[in-house]
mmCIF file of C-alpha atoms in Angstrom:
data_model
loop_
_atom_site.group_PDB
_atom_site.id
_atom_site.type_symbol
_atom_site.label_atom_id
_atom_site.label_comp_id
_atom_site.label_asym_id
_atom_site.label_seq_id
_atom_site.Cartn_x
_atom_site.Cartn_y
_atom_site.Cartn_z
ATOM 1 C CA UNK A 1 1.545 -14.095 -2.710
ATOM 2 C CA UNK A 2 3.355 -16.305 -0.235
ATOM 3 C CA UNK A 3 7.005 -16.780 0.575
ATOM 4 C CA UNK A 4 7.639 -14.994 3.850
ATOM 5 C CA UNK A 5 8.381 -16.494 7.238
ATOM 6 C CA UNK A 6 5.466 -18.758 8.150
ATOM 7 C CA UNK A 7 4.024 -18.535 4.624
ATOM 8 C CA UNK A 8 1.927 -15.528 5.599
ATOM 9 C CA UNK A 9 0.281 -13.591 2.744
ATOM 10 C CA UNK A 10 1.823 -10.516 1.215
ATOM 11 C CA UNK A 11 0.551 -7.918 -1.267
ATOM 12 C CA UNK A 12 2.647 -7.398 -4.407
ATOM 13 C CA UNK A 13 1.954 -4.555 -6.862
ATOM 14 C CA UNK A 14 3.879 -4.142 -10.121
ATOM 15 C CA UNK A 15 4.089 -0.824 -11.946
ATOM 16 C CA UNK A 16 4.167 -1.041 -15.724
ATOM 17 C CA UNK A 17 4.797 2.538 -16.861
ATOM 18 C CA UNK A 18 6.476 5.621 -15.394
ATOM 19 C CA UNK A 19 3.160 7.478 -15.274
ATOM 20 C CA UNK A 20 1.394 4.926 -13.071
ATOM 21 C CA UNK A 21 4.235 4.635 -10.519
ATOM 22 C CA UNK A 22 2.743 7.428 -8.395
ATOM 23 C CA UNK A 23 -0.700 5.815 -8.344
ATOM 24 C CA UNK A 24 0.715 2.392 -7.462
ATOM 25 C CA UNK A 25 2.984 3.818 -4.750
ATOM 26 C CA UNK A 26 -0.001 5.610 -3.209
ATOM 27 C CA UNK A 27 -2.120 2.455 -3.429
ATOM 28 C CA UNK A 28 0.669 0.372 -1.862
ATOM 29 C CA UNK A 29 0.889 2.846 1.030
ATOM 30 C CA UNK A 30 -2.886 2.827 1.468
ATOM 31 C CA UNK A 31 -3.072 -0.965 1.566
ATOM 32 C CA UNK A 32 -0.128 -1.265 3.960
ATOM 33 C CA UNK A 33 -1.562 1.268 6.411
ATOM 34 C CA UNK A 34 -5.188 0.132 6.305
ATOM 35 C CA UNK A 35 -4.476 -3.604 6.512
ATOM 36 C CA UNK A 36 -1.282 -3.458 8.604
ATOM 37 C CA UNK A 37 0.595 -5.769 6.252
ATOM 38 C CA UNK A 38 3.768 -5.421 4.187
ATOM 39 C CA UNK A 39 3.335 -4.415 0.553
ATOM 40 C CA UNK A 40 5.981 -4.800 -2.146
ATOM 41 C CA UNK A 41 5.964 -2.378 -5.087
ATOM 42 C CA UNK A 42 7.869 -3.772 -8.059
ATOM 43 C CA UNK A 43 9.531 -1.519 -10.624
ATOM 44 C CA UNK A 44 12.593 -1.893 -12.830
ATOM 45 C CA UNK A 45 15.349 0.089 -14.494
ATOM 46 C CA UNK A 46 13.396 0.705 -17.696
ATOM 47 C CA UNK A 47 10.606 2.382 -15.729
ATOM 48 C CA UNK A 48 13.082 4.360 -13.593
ATOM 49 C CA UNK A 49 14.926 5.688 -16.642
ATOM 50 C CA UNK A 50 11.807 6.165 -18.758
ATOM 51 C CA UNK A 51 9.869 9.356 -19.188
ATOM 52 C CA UNK A 52 6.312 10.149 -20.153
ATOM 53 C CA UNK A 53 3.818 12.915 -19.401
ATOM 54 C CA UNK A 54 2.247 12.803 -15.951
ATOM 55 C CA UNK A 55 -0.759 14.788 -14.822
ATOM 56 C CA UNK A 56 -0.163 16.267 -11.375
ATOM 57 C CA UNK A 57 -2.738 14.870 -8.965
ATOM 58 C CA UNK A 58 -4.813 17.055 -6.681
ATOM 59 C CA UNK A 59 -4.396 15.890 -3.104
ATOM 60 C CA UNK A 60 -8.076 16.502 -2.317
ATOM 61 C CA UNK A 61 -9.151 14.063 -5.027
ATOM 62 C CA UNK A 62 -6.955 11.166 -3.881
ATOM 63 C CA UNK A 63 -8.651 8.317 -2.056
ATOM 64 C CA UNK A 64 -8.466 8.776 1.713
ATOM 65 C CA UNK A 65 -6.214 6.546 3.788
ATOM 66 C CA UNK A 66 -7.889 5.348 6.978
ATOM 67 C CA UNK A 67 -5.556 4.384 9.815
ATOM 68 C CA UNK A 68 -6.672 2.997 13.171
ATOM 69 C CA UNK A 69 -4.345 4.311 15.863
ATOM 70 C CA UNK A 70 -3.690 2.321 19.021
ATOM 71 C CA UNK A 71 -5.130 3.882 22.139
ATOM 72 C CA UNK A 72 -4.324 1.062 24.590
ATOM 73 C CA UNK A 73 -0.684 -0.081 24.238
ATOM 74 C CA UNK A 74 -1.223 -3.183 26.399
ATOM 75 C CA UNK A 75 -3.841 -4.568 23.994
ATOM 76 C CA UNK A 76 -1.791 -3.762 20.889
ATOM 77 C CA UNK A 77 -1.554 -6.862 18.695
ATOM 78 C CA UNK A 78 -0.450 -5.724 15.228
ATOM 79 C CA UNK A 79 -0.442 -9.262 13.772
ATOM 80 C CA UNK A 80 -3.815 -10.367 15.126
ATOM 81 C CA UNK A 81 -6.296 -11.055 12.311
ATOM 82 C CA UNK A 82 -9.969 -10.194 12.252
ATOM 83 C CA UNK A 83 -12.793 -10.814 9.744
ATOM 84 C CA UNK A 84 -11.230 -8.339 7.260
ATOM 85 C CA UNK A 85 -7.748 -9.886 7.686
#
């Protein structure tokens, strides 16, 4: 989705039920950290005030989040794109 300064791409995820808000929030965090790009998670008042059963997730079974840390601060270019964007 476009619409930011310079028409650069942006990831938008929309939750549809209270039970999938956790999964979508985790996925939004994973995408933002792995691809170094902003991610917008959309919800609304009906989801926030709704209730439904939610199975508690085991942390060990969640998909890993891989983050590349900067080791050389002079070569740090957070907005530089490569073949995987």
